[in-house]
Amino acid sequence: MHLLLTFSMVLFAYKKADWKNINKYGLTIFYMITCNLLYNMLCRDYLLWKYKADILPHSHVIVELLYTFIILPLVTLLYLSNFPKSGRLLHKVQYFILWVLGSLLMSVIFVKTGRLEMQHGYKVWMDGLFYPVMYGMLRLHYRRPLLAYIFSIGIIIFMLKYFNVPIK
C-alpha cells in the first residue's frame, strides 16, 4: 500500500502541483522533511506510529524514507500550491478541512489494513488532532517561518512529555 500511495502521490503531484513555482514552497518542504526526520530521531526507540512494510519484512526504514523524501514533500507541495488564493475565509477553511479529513481517512485505512501501527498510547483518533496541527503549521511556516519554528518547539516538547517519550 505504501508503494501504491507513493505512485499515486507522484502522479497526482505531476498533474496538480505548481511545479513552476516550486521554489516558493521549497523551504516549507524542507521544514516538513526536517520535522519527520526529527520525529524518527527523537522517537526511534519509542515510535508513536510505525509504518509496516508491504513487500520487504522489517524494512521500516525504507518505508520511512519513502514518506520523508517523496510522500510528505509532495503532500506539502500539493497542499500549499493549491491553497485557495481568494480572500474568502470559507474556501480556505473548507480546503483545510478536506485535507485533514483525507489524511485521517488514509490513516484509518492504513491502520485497518495493518500497514500502520499505533503504539505507546497513540490512537488513530489522535490523528484527528494531529493533522489540523500539521496542516496549520505547514501554512504558518509558508507565511511566517520564524513563528512556525517557535510553535514547533512547543509542540515537540508537549508531544514528548504527553507520551512520555524517553530521550537518551
Short mmCIF file of N, CA and C in Angstrom, two decimals:
data_model
loop_
_atom_site.label_atom_id
_atom_site.label_comp_id
_atom_site.label_asym_id
_atom_site.label_seq_id
_atom_site.Cartn_x
_atom_site.Cartn_y
_atom_site.Cartn_z
N MET A 1 0.81 -1.20 0.00
CA MET A 1 0.00 0.00 0.00
C MET A 1 0.85 1.27 0.00
N HIS A 2 2.01 1.20 0.65
CA HIS A 2 2.88 2.38 0.70
C HIS A 2 3.41 2.72 -0.70
N LEU A 3 3.74 1.68 -1.46
CA LEU A 3 4.19 1.94 -2.83
C LEU A 3 3.07 2.48 -3.70
N LEU A 4 1.86 1.96 -3.51
CA LEU A 4 0.70 2.46 -4.25
C LEU A 4 0.45 3.93 -3.90
N LEU A 5 0.53 4.25 -2.63
CA LEU A 5 0.36 5.65 -2.22
C LEU A 5 1.46 6.52 -2.82
N THR A 6 2.68 6.03 -2.82
CA THR A 6 3.80 6.80 -3.39
C THR A 6 3.57 7.08 -4.87
N PHE A 7 3.23 6.06 -5.63
CA PHE A 7 2.99 6.24 -7.06
C PHE A 7 1.79 7.15 -7.31
N SER A 8 0.75 6.99 -6.51
CA SER A 8 -0.44 7.84 -6.65
C SER A 8 -0.09 9.30 -6.36
N MET A 9 0.70 9.53 -5.34
CA MET A 9 1.09 10.91 -5.00
C MET A 9 1.95 11.52 -6.10
N VAL A 10 2.86 10.72 -6.65
CA VAL A 10 3.71 11.22 -7.73
C VAL A 10 2.86 11.60 -8.94
N LEU A 11 1.92 10.75 -9.32
CA LEU A 11 1.05 11.05 -10.46
C LEU A 11 0.17 12.25 -10.19
N PHE A 12 -0.42 12.30 -9.01
CA PHE A 12 -1.30 13.41 -8.65
C PHE A 12 -0.51 14.72 -8.62
N ALA A 13 0.67 14.69 -8.04
CA ALA A 13 1.51 15.89 -7.98
C ALA A 13 1.97 16.31 -9.37
N TYR A 14 2.25 15.35 -10.21
CA TYR A 14 2.66 15.67 -11.58
C TYR A 14 1.57 16.48 -12.29
N LYS A 15 0.32 16.09 -12.04
CA LYS A 15 -0.81 16.75 -12.70
C LYS A 15 -1.25 18.03 -12.01
N LYS A 16 -1.23 18.07 -10.67
CA LYS A 16 -1.91 19.13 -9.94
C LYS A 16 -1.00 20.11 -9.19
N ALA A 17 0.26 19.78 -9.01
CA ALA A 17 1.14 20.67 -8.24
C ALA A 17 1.66 21.82 -9.09
N ASP A 18 2.01 22.89 -8.45
CA ASP A 18 2.54 24.09 -9.12
C ASP A 18 4.07 23.96 -9.21
N TRP A 19 4.53 23.17 -10.16
CA TRP A 19 5.95 22.90 -10.31
C TRP A 19 6.73 24.13 -10.78
N LYS A 20 6.06 25.03 -11.48
CA LYS A 20 6.75 26.23 -11.96
C LYS A 20 7.22 27.12 -10.81
N ASN A 21 6.50 27.07 -9.71
CA ASN A 21 6.82 27.91 -8.56
C ASN A 21 7.30 27.10 -7.36
N ILE A 22 7.91 25.95 -7.62
CA ILE A 22 8.33 25.08 -6.52
C ILE A 22 9.29 25.77 -5.56
N ASN A 23 10.06 26.74 -6.06
CA ASN A 23 10.99 27.45 -5.18
C ASN A 23 10.27 28.20 -4.06
N LYS A 24 9.04 28.63 -4.32
CA LYS A 24 8.26 29.31 -3.29
C LYS A 24 7.94 28.38 -2.12
N TYR A 25 7.89 27.09 -2.38
CA TYR A 25 7.47 26.11 -1.38
C TYR A 25 8.64 25.31 -0.81
N GLY A 26 9.81 25.51 -1.37
CA GLY A 26 10.97 24.69 -1.00
C GLY A 26 11.32 24.72 0.47
N LEU A 27 11.30 25.89 1.07
CA LEU A 27 11.65 26.00 2.49
C LEU A 27 10.66 25.24 3.37
N THR A 28 9.38 25.31 3.00
CA THR A 28 8.37 24.59 3.79
C THR A 28 8.45 23.09 3.54
N ILE A 29 8.80 22.68 2.34
CA ILE A 29 9.04 21.26 2.07
C ILE A 29 10.20 20.77 2.92
N PHE A 30 11.25 21.56 3.00
CA PHE A 30 12.39 21.20 3.84
C PHE A 30 11.98 21.14 5.32
N TYR A 31 11.12 22.04 5.75
CA TYR A 31 10.58 22.03 7.12
C TYR A 31 9.86 20.71 7.39
N MET A 32 9.03 20.26 6.45
CA MET A 32 8.29 19.00 6.61
C MET A 32 9.25 17.82 6.70
N ILE A 33 10.24 17.80 5.83
CA ILE A 33 11.24 16.73 5.86
C ILE A 33 11.96 16.73 7.21
N THR A 34 12.35 17.90 7.66
CA THR A 34 13.07 18.03 8.94
C THR A 34 12.20 17.56 10.10
N CYS A 35 10.93 17.94 10.10
CA CYS A 35 10.02 17.50 11.17
C CYS A 35 9.91 15.99 11.22
N ASN A 36 9.77 15.36 10.06
CA ASN A 36 9.65 13.90 10.03
C ASN A 36 10.95 13.22 10.47
N LEU A 37 12.07 13.74 10.02
CA LEU A 37 13.36 13.18 10.45
C LEU A 37 13.57 13.37 11.95
N LEU A 38 13.16 14.52 12.46
CA LEU A 38 13.29 14.79 13.89
C LEU A 38 12.42 13.83 14.70
N TYR A 39 11.20 13.59 14.24
CA TYR A 39 10.34 12.61 14.91
C TYR A 39 11.02 11.25 14.95
N ASN A 40 11.54 10.81 13.81
CA ASN A 40 12.17 9.50 13.74
C ASN A 40 13.45 9.42 14.57
N MET A 41 14.15 10.53 14.73
CA MET A 41 15.35 10.53 15.55
C MET A 41 14.99 10.55 17.04
N LEU A 42 14.10 11.46 17.44
CA LEU A 42 13.76 11.57 18.85
C LEU A 42 13.00 10.35 19.37
N CYS A 43 12.20 9.75 18.52
CA CYS A 43 11.34 8.63 18.93
C CYS A 43 11.81 7.29 18.39
N ARG A 44 13.04 7.20 17.95
CA ARG A 44 13.50 5.98 17.28
C ARG A 44 13.30 4.72 18.12
N ASP A 45 13.40 4.83 19.44
CA ASP A 45 13.21 3.67 20.31
C ASP A 45 11.82 3.64 20.94
N TYR A 46 10.96 4.60 20.54
CA TYR A 46 9.64 4.74 21.17
C TYR A 46 8.68 5.39 20.17
N LEU A 47 8.55 4.78 19.00
CA LEU A 47 7.71 5.34 17.95
C LEU A 47 6.24 5.33 18.37
N LEU A 48 5.56 6.43 18.13
CA LEU A 48 4.14 6.52 18.43
C LEU A 48 3.31 5.90 17.32
N TRP A 49 3.78 6.02 16.10
CA TRP A 49 3.17 5.35 14.95
C TRP A 49 4.31 4.77 14.12
N LYS A 50 4.04 3.62 13.57
CA LYS A 50 5.07 2.93 12.80
C LYS A 50 4.44 2.31 11.56
N TYR A 51 5.03 2.63 10.42
CA TYR A 51 4.57 2.05 9.17
C TYR A 51 5.08 0.63 9.05
N LYS A 52 4.21 -0.25 8.61
CA LYS A 52 4.58 -1.64 8.37
C LYS A 52 4.83 -1.82 6.87
N ALA A 53 5.92 -2.45 6.56
CA ALA A 53 6.32 -2.62 5.16
C ALA A 53 5.33 -3.51 4.41
N ASP A 54 5.17 -3.22 3.13
CA ASP A 54 4.29 -4.01 2.27
C ASP A 54 4.99 -5.25 1.74
N ILE A 55 6.18 -5.05 1.21
CA ILE A 55 6.85 -6.10 0.45
C ILE A 55 7.99 -6.72 1.26
N LEU A 56 8.93 -5.90 1.66
CA LEU A 56 10.08 -6.42 2.40
C LEU A 56 9.80 -6.39 3.90
N PRO A 57 9.87 -7.54 4.55
CA PRO A 57 9.65 -7.52 6.00
C PRO A 57 10.79 -6.77 6.69
N HIS A 58 10.47 -6.14 7.79
CA HIS A 58 11.46 -5.43 8.61
C HIS A 58 12.14 -4.30 7.85
N SER A 59 11.43 -3.66 6.94
CA SER A 59 12.04 -2.56 6.20
C SER A 59 11.37 -1.23 6.55
N HIS A 60 11.14 -1.03 7.85
CA HIS A 60 10.55 0.21 8.33
C HIS A 60 11.33 1.42 7.83
N VAL A 61 12.63 1.31 7.79
CA VAL A 61 13.47 2.43 7.36
C VAL A 61 13.18 2.80 5.91
N ILE A 62 13.02 1.82 5.05
CA ILE A 62 12.74 2.09 3.64
C ILE A 62 11.39 2.80 3.50
N VAL A 63 10.39 2.35 4.23
CA VAL A 63 9.07 2.98 4.17
C VAL A 63 9.16 4.42 4.70
N GLU A 64 9.89 4.63 5.78
CA GLU A 64 10.06 5.98 6.32
C GLU A 64 10.77 6.89 5.32
N LEU A 65 11.73 6.36 4.59
CA LEU A 65 12.42 7.16 3.57
C LEU A 65 11.46 7.56 2.46
N LEU A 66 10.55 6.65 2.07
CA LEU A 66 9.52 6.99 1.08
C LEU A 66 8.67 8.16 1.57
N TYR A 67 8.25 8.08 2.83
CA TYR A 67 7.42 9.15 3.39
C TYR A 67 8.22 10.45 3.53
N THR A 68 9.44 10.35 4.03
CA THR A 68 10.23 11.54 4.31
C THR A 68 10.61 12.28 3.04
N PHE A 69 11.03 11.57 2.01
CA PHE A 69 11.59 12.24 0.83
C PHE A 69 10.70 12.24 -0.41
N ILE A 70 9.56 11.54 -0.36
CA ILE A 70 8.66 11.56 -1.52
C ILE A 70 7.25 11.97 -1.10
N ILE A 71 6.60 11.17 -0.27
CA ILE A 71 5.19 11.40 0.03
C ILE A 71 4.96 12.73 0.75
N LEU A 72 5.64 12.95 1.87
CA LEU A 72 5.40 14.19 2.63
C LEU A 72 5.80 15.45 1.87
N PRO A 73 6.92 15.46 1.15
CA PRO A 73 7.20 16.65 0.33
C PRO A 73 6.14 16.90 -0.74
N LEU A 74 5.62 15.84 -1.35
CA LEU A 74 4.57 16.02 -2.35
C LEU A 74 3.27 16.49 -1.72
N VAL A 75 2.94 15.96 -0.54
CA VAL A 75 1.76 16.43 0.19
C VAL A 75 1.90 17.92 0.47
N THR A 76 3.07 18.33 0.92
CA THR A 76 3.32 19.74 1.21
C THR A 76 3.17 20.60 -0.04
N LEU A 77 3.78 20.16 -1.12
CA LEU A 77 3.70 20.91 -2.38
C LEU A 77 2.25 21.00 -2.87
N LEU A 78 1.54 19.90 -2.86
CA LEU A 78 0.15 19.90 -3.31
C LEU A 78 -0.72 20.78 -2.41
N TYR A 79 -0.57 20.63 -1.11
CA TYR A 79 -1.38 21.40 -0.17
C TYR A 79 -1.15 22.90 -0.34
N LEU A 80 0.09 23.31 -0.37
CA LEU A 80 0.39 24.74 -0.45
C LEU A 80 0.13 25.33 -1.84
N SER A 81 0.47 24.60 -2.89
CA SER A 81 0.34 25.17 -4.23
C SER A 81 -1.11 25.24 -4.69
N ASN A 82 -1.99 24.51 -4.05
CA ASN A 82 -3.41 24.55 -4.41
C ASN A 82 -4.26 25.26 -3.36
N PHE A 83 -3.60 25.81 -2.34
CA PHE A 83 -4.33 26.52 -1.30
C PHE A 83 -5.08 27.69 -1.94
N PRO A 84 -6.35 27.88 -1.60
CA PRO A 84 -7.14 28.95 -2.24
C PRO A 84 -6.47 30.32 -2.12
N LYS A 85 -6.36 30.97 -3.25
CA LYS A 85 -5.72 32.29 -3.28
C LYS A 85 -6.71 33.40 -2.93
N SER A 86 -8.00 33.12 -3.11
CA SER A 86 -9.00 34.16 -2.84
C SER A 86 -9.01 34.50 -1.37
N GLY A 87 -9.51 35.66 -1.07
CA GLY A 87 -9.55 36.12 0.31
C GLY A 87 -10.69 35.54 1.11
N ARG A 88 -11.53 34.72 0.49
CA ARG A 88 -12.69 34.17 1.20
C ARG A 88 -12.26 33.12 2.20
N LEU A 89 -12.50 33.41 3.45
CA LEU A 89 -12.11 32.53 4.55
C LEU A 89 -12.81 31.18 4.44
N LEU A 90 -14.06 31.16 4.03
CA LEU A 90 -14.82 29.91 3.92
C LEU A 90 -14.13 28.92 2.99
N HIS A 91 -13.64 29.39 1.84
CA HIS A 91 -12.95 28.50 0.90
C HIS A 91 -11.69 27.92 1.53
N LYS A 92 -10.96 28.74 2.25
CA LYS A 92 -9.72 28.30 2.89
C LYS A 92 -10.02 27.27 3.98
N VAL A 93 -11.06 27.51 4.77
CA VAL A 93 -11.43 26.57 5.84
C VAL A 93 -11.89 25.24 5.23
N GLN A 94 -12.70 25.29 4.18
CA GLN A 94 -13.16 24.07 3.52
C GLN A 94 -11.98 23.27 2.95
N TYR A 95 -11.05 23.96 2.33
CA TYR A 95 -9.86 23.32 1.77
C TYR A 95 -9.06 22.64 2.88
N PHE A 96 -8.85 23.34 3.98
CA PHE A 96 -8.12 22.82 5.14
C PHE A 96 -8.81 21.57 5.68
N ILE A 97 -10.12 21.64 5.87
CA ILE A 97 -10.88 20.50 6.40
C ILE A 97 -10.81 19.31 5.45
N LEU A 98 -10.88 19.56 4.17
CA LEU A 98 -10.78 18.48 3.19
C LEU A 98 -9.45 17.74 3.31
N TRP A 99 -8.36 18.47 3.45
CA TRP A 99 -7.05 17.84 3.60
C TRP A 99 -6.95 17.07 4.91
N VAL A 100 -7.49 17.63 5.99
CA VAL A 100 -7.46 16.94 7.28
C VAL A 100 -8.26 15.65 7.20
N LEU A 101 -9.47 15.72 6.67
CA LEU A 101 -10.31 14.52 6.57
C LEU A 101 -9.72 13.48 5.62
N GLY A 102 -9.14 13.93 4.51
CA GLY A 102 -8.50 12.99 3.58
C GLY A 102 -7.32 12.27 4.23
N SER A 103 -6.52 13.00 4.97
CA SER A 103 -5.38 12.39 5.65
C SER A 103 -5.83 11.45 6.75
N LEU A 104 -6.87 11.85 7.48
CA LEU A 104 -7.42 10.99 8.53
C LEU A 104 -7.98 9.70 7.93
N LEU A 105 -8.67 9.81 6.82
CA LEU A 105 -9.20 8.63 6.13
C LEU A 105 -8.07 7.68 5.73
N MET A 106 -6.98 8.24 5.20
CA MET A 106 -5.83 7.41 4.82
C MET A 106 -5.26 6.71 6.05
N SER A 107 -5.16 7.41 7.17
CA SER A 107 -4.66 6.79 8.40
C SER A 107 -5.53 5.63 8.82
N VAL A 108 -6.84 5.83 8.80
CA VAL A 108 -7.78 4.77 9.20
C VAL A 108 -7.62 3.56 8.28
N ILE A 109 -7.54 3.80 6.99
CA ILE A 109 -7.37 2.70 6.03
C ILE A 109 -6.07 1.96 6.30
N PHE A 110 -4.99 2.70 6.54
CA PHE A 110 -3.70 2.06 6.78
C PHE A 110 -3.69 1.29 8.10
N VAL A 111 -4.38 1.79 9.12
CA VAL A 111 -4.47 1.05 10.39
C VAL A 111 -5.30 -0.21 10.19
N LYS A 112 -6.44 -0.09 9.52
CA LYS A 112 -7.33 -1.25 9.31
C LYS A 112 -6.68 -2.33 8.47
N THR A 113 -5.79 -1.95 7.55
CA THR A 113 -5.13 -2.95 6.69
C THR A 113 -3.79 -3.42 7.27
N GLY A 114 -3.44 -2.93 8.45
CA GLY A 114 -2.21 -3.37 9.10
C GLY A 114 -0.94 -2.73 8.57
N ARG A 115 -1.07 -1.68 7.80
CA ARG A 115 0.11 -1.00 7.26
C ARG A 115 0.61 0.12 8.16
N LEU A 116 -0.16 0.45 9.19
CA LEU A 116 0.21 1.48 10.15
C LEU A 116 -0.17 1.00 11.53
N GLU A 117 0.79 1.05 12.42
CA GLU A 117 0.57 0.58 13.79
C GLU A 117 0.73 1.75 14.75
N MET A 118 -0.28 1.93 15.60
CA MET A 118 -0.23 2.96 16.64
C MET A 118 0.32 2.31 17.91
N GLN A 119 1.22 3.02 18.59
CA GLN A 119 1.91 2.44 19.75
C GLN A 119 2.01 3.45 20.89
N HIS A 120 2.32 2.96 22.07
CA HIS A 120 2.66 3.78 23.23
C HIS A 120 1.60 4.82 23.56
N GLY A 121 0.34 4.42 23.46
CA GLY A 121 -0.75 5.30 23.84
C GLY A 121 -1.28 6.19 22.73
N TYR A 122 -0.64 6.18 21.57
CA TYR A 122 -1.14 6.97 20.44
C TYR A 122 -2.25 6.18 19.77
N LYS A 123 -3.38 6.82 19.55
CA LYS A 123 -4.55 6.16 18.95
C LYS A 123 -4.89 6.84 17.64
N VAL A 124 -5.59 6.12 16.78
CA VAL A 124 -5.92 6.65 15.46
C VAL A 124 -6.77 7.92 15.57
N TRP A 125 -7.62 8.02 16.57
CA TRP A 125 -8.45 9.22 16.72
C TRP A 125 -7.58 10.46 16.97
N MET A 126 -6.39 10.26 17.50
CA MET A 126 -5.50 11.38 17.77
C MET A 126 -4.99 12.03 16.48
N ASP A 127 -5.04 11.28 15.39
CA ASP A 127 -4.70 11.87 14.09
C ASP A 127 -5.68 12.99 13.73
N GLY A 128 -6.90 12.91 14.28
CA GLY A 128 -7.88 13.97 14.10
C GLY A 128 -7.45 15.28 14.76
N LEU A 129 -6.52 15.19 15.69
CA LEU A 129 -5.90 16.37 16.31
C LEU A 129 -4.56 16.69 15.64
N PHE A 130 -3.85 15.63 15.25
CA PHE A 130 -2.52 15.80 14.66
C PHE A 130 -2.57 16.51 13.31
N TYR A 131 -3.47 16.06 12.42
CA TYR A 131 -3.50 16.62 11.07
C TYR A 131 -3.86 18.10 11.02
N PRO A 132 -4.83 18.57 11.82
CA PRO A 132 -5.04 20.03 11.80
C PRO A 132 -3.80 20.81 12.25
N VAL A 133 -3.08 20.27 13.22
CA VAL A 133 -1.85 20.93 13.65
C VAL A 133 -0.82 20.89 12.52
N MET A 134 -0.68 19.73 11.89
CA MET A 134 0.31 19.59 10.81
C MET A 134 0.02 20.56 9.66
N TYR A 135 -1.23 20.55 9.17
CA TYR A 135 -1.55 21.43 8.04
C TYR A 135 -1.53 22.90 8.44
N GLY A 136 -1.93 23.17 9.67
CA GLY A 136 -1.84 24.54 10.15
C GLY A 136 -0.40 25.02 10.24
N MET A 137 0.48 24.14 10.69
CA MET A 137 1.90 24.50 10.80
C MET A 137 2.54 24.65 9.41
N LEU A 138 2.12 23.84 8.45
CA LEU A 138 2.64 23.99 7.09
C LEU A 138 2.28 25.35 6.52
N ARG A 139 1.03 25.73 6.70
CA ARG A 139 0.59 27.03 6.19
C ARG A 139 1.29 28.17 6.94
N LEU A 140 1.39 28.02 8.26
CA LEU A 140 2.07 29.04 9.07
C LEU A 140 3.53 29.16 8.65
N HIS A 141 4.19 28.02 8.44
CA HIS A 141 5.60 28.06 8.03
C HIS A 141 5.75 28.75 6.68
N TYR A 142 4.84 28.47 5.78
CA TYR A 142 4.90 29.10 4.46
C TYR A 142 4.76 30.62 4.58
N ARG A 143 3.90 31.08 5.47
CA ARG A 143 3.65 32.51 5.62
C ARG A 143 4.60 33.20 6.59
N ARG A 144 4.90 32.52 7.72
CA ARG A 144 5.72 33.12 8.77
C ARG A 144 6.63 32.05 9.39
N PRO A 145 7.72 31.71 8.72
CA PRO A 145 8.58 30.60 9.16
C PRO A 145 9.09 30.72 10.60
N LEU A 146 9.54 31.88 11.00
CA LEU A 146 10.09 32.02 12.35
C LEU A 146 9.05 31.69 13.41
N LEU A 147 7.84 32.16 13.23
CA LEU A 147 6.76 31.85 14.16
C LEU A 147 6.47 30.35 14.18
N ALA A 148 6.53 29.71 13.03
CA ALA A 148 6.31 28.27 12.95
C ALA A 148 7.39 27.51 13.72
N TYR A 149 8.64 27.95 13.62
CA TYR A 149 9.71 27.29 14.37
C TYR A 149 9.49 27.41 15.87
N ILE A 150 9.06 28.59 16.31
CA ILE A 150 8.80 28.80 17.74
C ILE A 150 7.67 27.88 18.21
N PHE A 151 6.57 27.84 17.47
CA PHE A 151 5.46 26.95 17.83
C PHE A 151 5.88 25.48 17.76
N SER A 152 6.71 25.14 16.80
CA SER A 152 7.16 23.75 16.64
C SER A 152 7.89 23.26 17.87
N ILE A 153 8.71 24.10 18.45
CA ILE A 153 9.44 23.72 19.67
C ILE A 153 8.45 23.38 20.77
N GLY A 154 7.43 24.22 20.94
CA GLY A 154 6.41 23.95 21.95
C GLY A 154 5.64 22.67 21.68
N ILE A 155 5.29 22.43 20.44
CA ILE A 155 4.55 21.22 20.07
C ILE A 155 5.40 19.98 20.32
N ILE A 156 6.66 20.05 19.96
CA ILE A 156 7.57 18.91 20.18
C ILE A 156 7.69 18.60 21.66
N ILE A 157 7.91 19.63 22.47
CA ILE A 157 8.04 19.42 23.92
C ILE A 157 6.75 18.83 24.49
N PHE A 158 5.61 19.36 24.06
CA PHE A 158 4.33 18.83 24.53
C PHE A 158 4.18 17.35 24.17
N MET A 159 4.44 17.00 22.92
CA MET A 159 4.29 15.61 22.48
C MET A 159 5.23 14.67 23.24
N LEU A 160 6.48 15.10 23.41
CA LEU A 160 7.45 14.26 24.13
C LEU A 160 7.01 14.01 25.57
N LYS A 161 6.51 15.06 26.22
CA LYS A 161 6.07 14.93 27.61
C LYS A 161 4.76 14.17 27.72
N TYR A 162 3.80 14.48 26.86
CA TYR A 162 2.49 13.85 26.92
C TYR A 162 2.59 12.34 26.75
N PHE A 163 3.45 11.90 25.82
CA PHE A 163 3.57 10.47 25.53
C PHE A 163 4.76 9.83 26.27
N ASN A 164 5.37 10.58 27.18
CA ASN A 164 6.49 10.06 27.99
C ASN A 164 7.57 9.43 27.12
N VAL A 165 7.96 10.11 26.06
CA VAL A 165 8.97 9.60 25.16
C VAL A 165 10.34 9.70 25.86
N PRO A 166 11.00 8.56 26.05
CA PRO A 166 12.32 8.61 26.71
C PRO A 166 13.37 9.13 25.74
N ILE A 167 14.05 10.20 26.13
CA ILE A 167 15.13 10.76 25.33
C ILE A 167 16.44 10.31 25.95
N LYS A 168 17.24 9.61 25.14
CA LYS A 168 18.52 9.09 25.66
C LYS A 168 19.65 9.98 25.24
#
